[in-house]
Tab-separated table of C-alpha atoms in Angstrom:
chain	number	residue	atom	x	y	z
A	1	MET	CA	62.283	73.736	68.866
A	2	GLY	CA	62.990	72.821	65.000
A	3	SER	CA	60.452	73.211	62.444
A	4	THR	CA	58.594	69.838	60.989
A	5	SER	CA	60.614	70.541	57.519
A	6	GLU	CA	63.723	70.386	59.579
A	7	ARG	CA	62.840	67.045	60.613
A	8	ARG	CA	61.337	65.748	57.203
A	9	PRO	CA	63.127	62.403	55.823
A	10	PRO	CA	65.873	63.000	53.467
A	11	VAL	CA	64.901	62.697	50.043
A	12	MET	CA	66.793	61.499	46.682
A	13	ALA	CA	67.629	65.801	46.079
A	14	ASP	CA	69.514	65.811	49.365
A	15	VAL	CA	71.544	62.505	48.583
A	16	ALA	CA	72.350	64.593	44.963
A	17	ARG	CA	73.228	67.707	46.592
A	18	VAL	CA	75.277	66.470	49.232
A	19	ALA	CA	77.041	63.929	46.816
A	20	GLY	CA	77.603	66.669	44.273
A	21	VAL	CA	75.746	65.058	41.455
A	22	SER	CA	72.496	65.030	39.617
A	23	HIS	CA	69.051	63.362	40.954
A	24	GLN	CA	69.613	61.102	37.677
A	25	THR	CA	72.975	59.834	38.990
A	26	VAL	CA	71.421	59.143	42.056
A	27	SER	CA	68.989	57.177	40.864
A	28	ARG	CA	71.480	55.222	39.015
A	29	VAL	CA	72.957	54.193	41.482
A	30	LEU	CA	70.472	53.232	43.611
A	31	ASN	CA	69.223	50.784	40.362
A	32	ASP	CA	73.023	49.320	40.216
A	33	HIS	CA	73.117	50.843	36.599
A	34	PRO	CA	76.455	49.784	35.401
A	35	ASN	CA	77.219	53.248	33.542
A	36	VAL	CA	78.095	54.719	36.571
A	37	ARG	CA	81.845	55.179	37.834
A	38	ALA	CA	83.261	53.786	40.592
A	39	GLU	CA	84.471	56.823	42.650
A	40	THR	CA	80.992	58.445	41.682
A	41	ARG	CA	79.149	55.240	43.142
A	42	THR	CA	81.108	55.510	46.306
A	43	ARG	CA	80.478	58.939	46.984
A	44	VAL	CA	76.873	58.527	46.697
A	45	LEU	CA	76.651	55.663	48.745
A	46	ALA	CA	78.694	57.619	51.397
A	47	ALA	CA	75.771	60.604	51.073
A	48	ILE	CA	73.188	57.551	51.520
A	49	ASP	CA	74.656	56.536	54.507
A	50	GLN	CA	75.364	59.848	55.887
A	51	LEU	CA	71.781	61.055	55.666
A	52	GLY	CA	70.211	57.889	56.328
A	53	TYR	CA	68.376	58.166	53.090
A	54	ARG	CA	65.603	55.483	52.671
A	55	ARG	CA	64.181	54.603	49.125
A	56	ASN	CA	60.242	55.169	48.669
A	57	PHE	CA	59.308	51.696	47.484
A	58	VAL	CA	55.675	52.930	46.848
A	59	ALA	CA	56.915	55.377	44.522
A	60	ARG	CA	59.101	53.395	42.850
A	61	ALA	CA	56.511	50.405	42.224
A	62	LEU	CA	54.324	53.458	40.936
A	63	VAL	CA	56.901	54.339	38.584
A	64	THR	CA	58.415	51.027	37.574
A	65	ARG	CA	55.067	48.703	38.061
A	66	HIS	CA	57.577	46.367	40.356
A	67	SER	CA	57.817	46.196	44.094
A	68	ARG	CA	60.712	44.365	44.351
A	69	ARG	CA	59.012	42.466	47.025
A	70	LEU	CA	57.724	38.230	46.699
A	71	GLY	CA	55.437	36.794	48.864
A	72	VAL	CA	55.924	33.277	50.331
A	73	VAL	CA	53.292	31.147	51.804
A	74	SER	CA	54.181	28.430	54.027
A	75	PHE	CA	53.142	25.987	56.281
A	76	ASP	CA	54.328	24.247	59.777
A	77	THR	CA	57.560	25.944	59.540
A	78	THR	CA	58.369	24.106	62.880
A	79	LEU	CA	59.385	21.092	60.923
A	80	TYR	CA	62.975	21.216	59.280
A	81	GLY	CA	61.898	20.461	55.715
A	82	PRO	CA	59.697	24.023	55.617
A	83	ALA	CA	61.752	25.838	57.732
A	84	SER	CA	64.760	25.454	55.538
A	85	THR	CA	62.512	25.552	52.438
A	86	VAL	CA	61.371	29.148	53.240
A	87	TYR	CA	64.688	30.203	54.606
A	88	SER	CA	66.434	29.242	51.164
A	89	ILE	CA	63.547	31.072	49.336
A	90	GLU	CA	64.251	34.392	51.123
A	91	GLN	CA	68.059	33.877	51.175
A	92	ALA	CA	67.630	33.579	47.176
A	93	ALA	CA	65.347	36.126	46.857
A	94	ARG	CA	67.593	38.870	48.737
A	95	THR	CA	70.553	37.803	46.371
A	96	ALA	CA	68.167	38.881	43.649
A	97	GLY	CA	67.677	42.329	45.003
A	98	TYR	CA	64.200	41.404	46.597
A	99	PHE	CA	62.427	41.450	50.022
A	100	VAL	CA	60.076	39.039	50.982
A	101	SER	CA	56.757	38.974	53.011
A	102	ILE	CA	55.732	35.632	54.646
A	103	VAL	CA	51.999	33.986	55.690
A	104	SER	CA	52.572	31.029	57.627
A	105	LEU	CA	49.425	28.982	57.839
A	106	ARG	CA	48.428	26.903	60.826
A	107	THR	CA	45.906	24.694	58.801
A	108	ILE	CA	45.757	24.124	55.200
A	109	ASP	CA	42.706	24.294	52.954
A	110	ARG	CA	41.312	26.080	50.312
A	111	ALA	CA	39.925	29.108	51.886
A	112	GLY	CA	43.165	30.043	54.080
A	113	VAL	CA	45.669	29.365	51.071
A	114	ARG	CA	43.204	31.786	48.988
A	115	ASP	CA	43.347	34.396	51.848
A	116	ALA	CA	47.109	34.361	51.790
A	117	LEU	CA	47.169	34.802	48.005
A	118	ASP	CA	44.997	37.611	47.937
A	119	TYR	CA	46.915	39.214	51.157
A	120	LEU	CA	50.070	39.015	49.261
A	121	ALA	CA	48.400	40.415	45.985
A	122	ASP	CA	46.783	43.285	48.185
A	123	GLN	CA	50.549	44.022	49.246
A	124	GLY	CA	51.460	44.270	45.350
A	125	VAL	CA	54.191	41.935	45.669
A	126	ASP	CA	55.596	40.890	42.179
A	127	GLY	CA	55.258	37.082	42.378
A	128	ILE	CA	54.659	34.403	45.157
A	129	VAL	CA	56.140	31.275	45.934
A	130	VAL	CA	53.861	28.705	47.919
A	131	VAL	CA	55.702	26.102	49.936
A	132	ALA	CA	52.794	23.186	49.284
A	133	PRO	CA	53.961	19.872	50.676
A	134	GLN	CA	50.334	18.685	51.537
A	135	ARG	CA	48.223	17.629	49.164
A	136	SER	CA	45.441	19.841	49.976
A	137	ALA	CA	47.795	22.746	49.629
A	138	ALA	CA	48.695	21.560	46.281
A	139	GLN	CA	45.012	21.627	45.307
A	140	ALA	CA	44.406	24.751	46.548
A	141	LEU	CA	46.444	26.255	43.897
A	142	ASP	CA	43.941	25.438	41.339
A	143	ASP	CA	42.244	29.278	42.184
A	144	LEU	CA	44.919	31.954	41.914
A	145	PRO	CA	44.923	35.730	41.734
A	146	ALA	CA	44.432	36.873	38.415
A	147	GLY	CA	47.885	38.133	36.463
A	148	ILE	CA	50.383	37.311	39.630
A	149	PRO	CA	53.239	34.707	39.109
A	150	VAL	CA	53.359	31.462	41.483
A	151	VAL	CA	55.750	28.895	41.722
A	152	ALA	CA	54.825	26.047	43.807
A	153	VAL	CA	57.740	24.195	45.976
A	154	GLU	CA	56.869	20.575	46.746
A	155	GLY	CA	53.437	20.897	44.897
A	156	GLY	CA	52.853	17.872	43.172
A	157	HIS	CA	50.435	18.360	40.361
A	158	ALA	CA	49.775	21.804	41.365
A	159	GLY	CA	47.320	22.751	38.259
A	160	ASP	CA	48.956	24.689	35.370
A	161	ILE	CA	51.557	26.429	37.726
A	162	SER	CA	55.346	25.944	37.708
A	163	VAL	CA	57.043	23.403	40.480
A	164	VAL	CA	60.287	23.068	41.867
A	165	SER	CA	60.847	19.571	44.214
A	166	VAL	CA	63.278	17.464	45.327
A	167	ASP	CA	63.112	13.784	43.676
A	168	GLN	CA	61.564	12.332	46.858
A	169	VAL	CA	61.373	9.003	44.867
A	170	ALA	CA	64.692	8.652	43.876
A	171	GLY	CA	65.546	9.485	47.680
A	172	ALA	CA	63.865	6.392	49.272
A	173	ARG	CA	65.015	4.245	46.077
A	174	MET	CA	68.608	4.932	47.246
A	175	ALA	CA	67.789	4.219	50.761
A	176	THR	CA	66.388	1.190	50.103
A	177	GLU	CA	68.618	-0.251	47.558
A	178	HIS	CA	71.722	0.893	49.895
A	179	LEU	CA	69.728	-1.594	52.467
A	180	LEU	CA	68.924	-4.489	50.127
A	181	ASP	CA	72.792	-4.193	48.449
A	182	MET	CA	74.124	-4.981	52.113
A	183	GLY	CA	72.200	-8.347	52.060
A	184	HIS	CA	69.058	-7.310	54.262
A	185	ASP	CA	66.106	-9.910	53.289
A	186	THR	CA	63.858	-6.786	53.255
A	187	VAL	CA	63.533	-3.352	54.301
A	188	TRP	CA	60.636	-2.180	56.626
A	189	HIS	CA	59.293	1.438	56.254
A	190	VAL	CA	58.329	4.070	58.917
A	191	SER	CA	56.026	6.566	56.826
A	192	GLY	CA	55.054	10.239	57.247
A	193	PRO	CA	51.736	11.511	57.110
A	194	SER	CA	49.450	10.151	54.668
A	195	ASP	CA	48.506	13.783	52.873
A	196	TRP	CA	52.417	14.784	52.834
A	197	LEU	CA	53.216	14.655	48.837
A	198	GLU	CA	56.887	13.977	50.342
A	199	ALA	CA	55.433	10.930	52.352
A	200	GLU	CA	53.753	9.630	49.008
A	201	GLY	CA	57.070	9.642	47.056
A	202	ARG	CA	59.084	8.076	49.780
A	203	ILE	CA	56.684	5.182	50.138
A	204	ALA	CA	56.605	5.017	46.209
A	205	GLY	CA	60.301	4.928	45.736
A	206	TRP	CA	60.677	2.257	48.723
A	207	ARG	CA	58.113	0.205	47.183
A	208	ASP	CA	59.021	0.132	43.819
A	209	VAL	CA	62.793	-0.941	45.096
A	210	LEU	CA	61.289	-4.452	46.959
A	211	THR	CA	58.639	-5.133	44.079
A	212	ALA	CA	61.248	-5.014	41.524
A	213	ALA	CA	63.719	-7.112	43.602
A	214	GLY	CA	61.090	-9.754	44.791
A	215	ARG	CA	61.406	-8.896	47.856
A	216	PRO	CA	58.271	-8.854	50.533
A	217	VAL	CA	56.895	-5.832	51.107
A	218	PRO	CA	55.421	-5.039	54.647
A	219	ASP	CA	53.209	-2.808	55.631
A	220	PRO	CA	54.234	0.820	56.446
A	221	LEU	CA	54.622	2.207	59.922
A	222	ASP	CA	52.625	5.296	60.128
A	223	GLY	CA	54.120	8.519	61.370
A	224	ASP	CA	53.644	12.182	61.784
A	225	TRP	CA	57.250	13.671	61.281
A	226	SER	CA	57.769	13.655	64.874
A	227	PRO	CA	60.470	11.671	67.184
A	228	ARG	CA	57.461	10.388	69.498
A	229	SER	CA	56.003	8.668	66.406
A	230	GLY	CA	59.268	7.374	65.541
A	231	TYR	CA	59.728	6.419	69.115
A	232	VAL	CA	56.347	4.426	68.710
A	233	ALA	CA	57.211	2.711	65.611
A	234	GLY	CA	60.693	1.866	66.940
A	235	ARG	CA	58.741	-0.027	69.767
A	236	ARG	CA	57.034	-2.167	67.240
A	237	LEU	CA	60.238	-3.143	65.404
A	238	ALA	CA	62.056	-3.860	68.631
A	239	ALA	CA	59.439	-6.501	69.237
A	240	MET	CA	60.085	-7.999	65.718
A	241	ALA	CA	63.867	-7.761	66.133
A	242	GLY	CA	65.257	-11.073	64.378
A	243	ASP	CA	62.644	-11.103	61.779
A	244	VAL	CA	63.248	-6.930	61.173
A	245	THR	CA	66.842	-6.495	60.339
A	246	ALA	CA	66.426	-2.927	58.514
A	247	VAL	CA	64.290	-0.012	58.322
A	248	PHE	CA	64.008	3.388	56.045
A	249	VAL	CA	62.719	6.108	58.193
A	250	ALA	CA	60.895	8.521	56.082
A	251	ASN	CA	62.718	11.790	58.029
A	252	ASP	CA	65.320	11.910	60.594
A	253	GLN	CA	63.378	13.143	63.257
A	254	MET	CA	61.263	10.178	63.225
A	255	ALA	CA	64.414	7.988	63.114
A	256	LEU	CA	65.806	9.616	66.052
A	257	GLY	CA	62.883	8.292	67.896
A	258	VAL	CA	63.303	4.766	66.346
A	259	LEU	CA	66.864	4.637	67.640
A	260	ARG	CA	65.784	5.843	71.034
A	261	ALA	CA	63.011	3.237	71.153
A	262	LEU	CA	65.464	0.417	70.001
A	263	ALA	CA	68.263	1.317	72.581
A	264	GLU	CA	65.930	1.406	75.466
A	265	GLU	CA	64.866	-2.415	74.278
A	266	GLY	CA	68.234	-3.541	73.753
A	267	VAL	CA	68.291	-3.856	69.995
A	268	ARG	CA	71.788	-2.842	68.781
A	269	VAL	CA	72.310	-0.401	65.582
A	270	PRO	CA	73.394	-1.114	63.266
A	271	GLU	CA	74.469	-4.964	64.400
A	272	GLN	CA	70.998	-5.832	64.966
A	273	MET	CA	68.957	-3.708	62.642
A	274	SER	CA	70.100	-0.858	60.462
A	275	VAL	CA	68.263	2.398	60.219
A	276	VAL	CA	68.379	5.044	57.458
A	277	GLY	CA	66.692	8.513	57.697
A	278	PHE	CA	65.721	11.133	55.552
A	279	ASP	CA	66.645	14.839	55.198
A	280	ASP	CA	70.068	15.242	56.789
A	281	ILE	CA	68.896	17.287	59.575
A	282	PRO	CA	72.021	19.090	61.192
A	283	GLU	CA	71.981	16.676	63.977
A	284	SER	CA	71.892	13.695	61.991
A	285	GLU	CA	75.638	13.064	62.176
A	286	PHE	CA	75.624	13.241	65.864
A	287	PHE	CA	72.908	10.627	66.864
A	288	SER	CA	74.113	7.545	68.402
A	289	PRO	CA	74.982	6.272	65.903
A	290	PRO	CA	75.530	8.980	63.295
A	291	LEU	CA	72.712	8.505	61.071
A	292	THR	CA	72.428	7.137	57.547
A	293	THR	CA	70.348	9.137	55.786
A	294	VAL	CA	69.361	11.155	52.483
A	295	ARG	CA	70.434	15.020	51.953
A	296	GLN	CA	67.896	17.322	50.464
A	297	ASP	CA	69.566	20.335	49.100
A	298	PHE	CA	67.343	22.980	50.212
A	299	GLY	CA	69.455	25.722	48.809
A	300	ALA	CA	69.094	24.251	45.397
A	301	VAL	CA	65.296	24.644	45.818
A	302	GLY	CA	65.286	28.031	46.895
A	303	ARG	CA	67.792	29.136	44.193
A	304	CYS	CA	65.648	27.142	41.847
A	305	SER	CA	61.991	28.424	42.894
A	306	ILE	CA	63.067	32.271	42.868
A	307	GLU	CA	64.774	31.713	39.165
A	308	VAL	CA	61.470	30.331	37.924
A	309	LEU	CA	59.292	32.885	39.384
A	310	LEU	CA	62.203	35.962	38.129
A	311	ARG	CA	61.457	34.468	34.758
A	312	GLN	CA	57.801	34.621	34.930
A	313	ILE	CA	57.935	38.103	36.263
A	314	GLU	CA	60.214	39.326	33.583
A	315	ALA	CA	58.370	37.763	30.715
A	316	ASP	CA	56.332	39.928	28.643
A	317	GLY	CA	53.630	37.242	28.342
A	318	PRO	CA	53.040	34.069	30.003
A	319	LEU	CA	55.421	31.288	29.969
A	320	ALA	CA	54.758	27.552	29.461
A	321	ARG	CA	54.733	25.843	32.968
A	322	GLU	CA	58.187	24.093	34.311
A	323	ARG	CA	58.753	21.473	36.505
A	324	LEU	CA	62.374	21.030	38.102
A	325	VAL	CA	63.450	18.762	40.002
A	326	VAL	CA	66.407	18.741	42.487
A	327	PRO	CA	68.367	15.118	43.108
A	328	PRO	CA	68.847	14.060	46.480
A	329	GLU	CA	72.427	12.932	47.806
A	330	PHE	CA	72.857	9.666	49.706
A	331	VAL	CA	74.921	9.975	53.080
A	332	ALA	CA	76.398	6.945	54.478
A	333	ARG	CA	77.193	7.102	58.212
A	334	ALA	CA	77.253	4.612	60.533
A	335	SER	CA	73.723	3.447	61.431
A	336	ALA	CA	73.675	0.680	58.391
A	337	SER	CA	75.328	-2.185	58.276
A	338	PRO	CA	75.689	-5.619	56.066
A	339	SER	CA	73.094	-7.804	57.479
A	340	ARG	CA	74.395	-10.949	59.780
A	341	ARG	CA	71.765	-13.415	58.408
A	342	PRO	CA	71.642	-15.043	55.079
A	343	TYR	CA	69.335	-13.940	52.522
A	344	GLY	CA	66.204	-16.343	52.433
A	345	ASN	CA	65.394	-16.275	56.054
A	346	VAL	CA	62.678	-13.783	56.085
A	347	GLN	CA	59.281	-14.550	57.600
A	348	ASN	CA	56.099	-13.288	56.083
């Protein structure tokens, strides 16, 4: 039986011995220092693979005061938007050379957010990204752990911290203007949950366009982001077919439910009712008919949030609050078409 010392994990000195270089050269390779010859770097990396060497991040953090680890706090990652946002943040962090620790909360309240932030701070993360699409989450960011950089995604006002978000108002304006430009008298709206900042922005953009155009502004039909809630709204819209010719739905999942309800009630899309969604989920181009929608660039959101966070981490002192807005993109497909009813026949 071998001794305990024979079974110990390899250390940096072992890598240096196998590669035939100094301890300092191994350190330079591990830290991606530019002043290392390519042949030497290759030899060190080969020794690392041969030995199965793993870096001691705890020891490294004590020396550099940086753990190369970031924290992410998220909510309801079963939804496409939050899940895509967290994925893009993690990929951007890894590209920048950071590992990510994720805390996903089931409920959003000040205590839960505070516990998540404290947990990540205790793990020694260098900074934290909080995906805060709900107003209660954004308000919970008013009380943050001292000394840790924090960036909010879709965080509304989010106190005095930096925020990265998609321009929800602009996206809703695109959708509504597209339908009005097609000759529809007005545009109905199936909204997201009232406490979601994204839902607020989409309602605001939709309402602004109708008001500016002097068109009737119908009461929004309430949804909760799910296809089922879209289906319920779609049944109500189908009952008003003829008077309602266009609807902007606050996300593609609800739009799927709307399309199903209209099909069951014999309302043809887009011939009798045009439908526009929001998000551009991967399945939307395969809906029947393919869904016209508004695309959010979640990859850009992830990259921007990590860039902002790293600027704060690397700064010598506190930085001014940043507000980065990612523009949406309109995607025209087959679920919206020109109105077949002359403008002016709308009924209030």
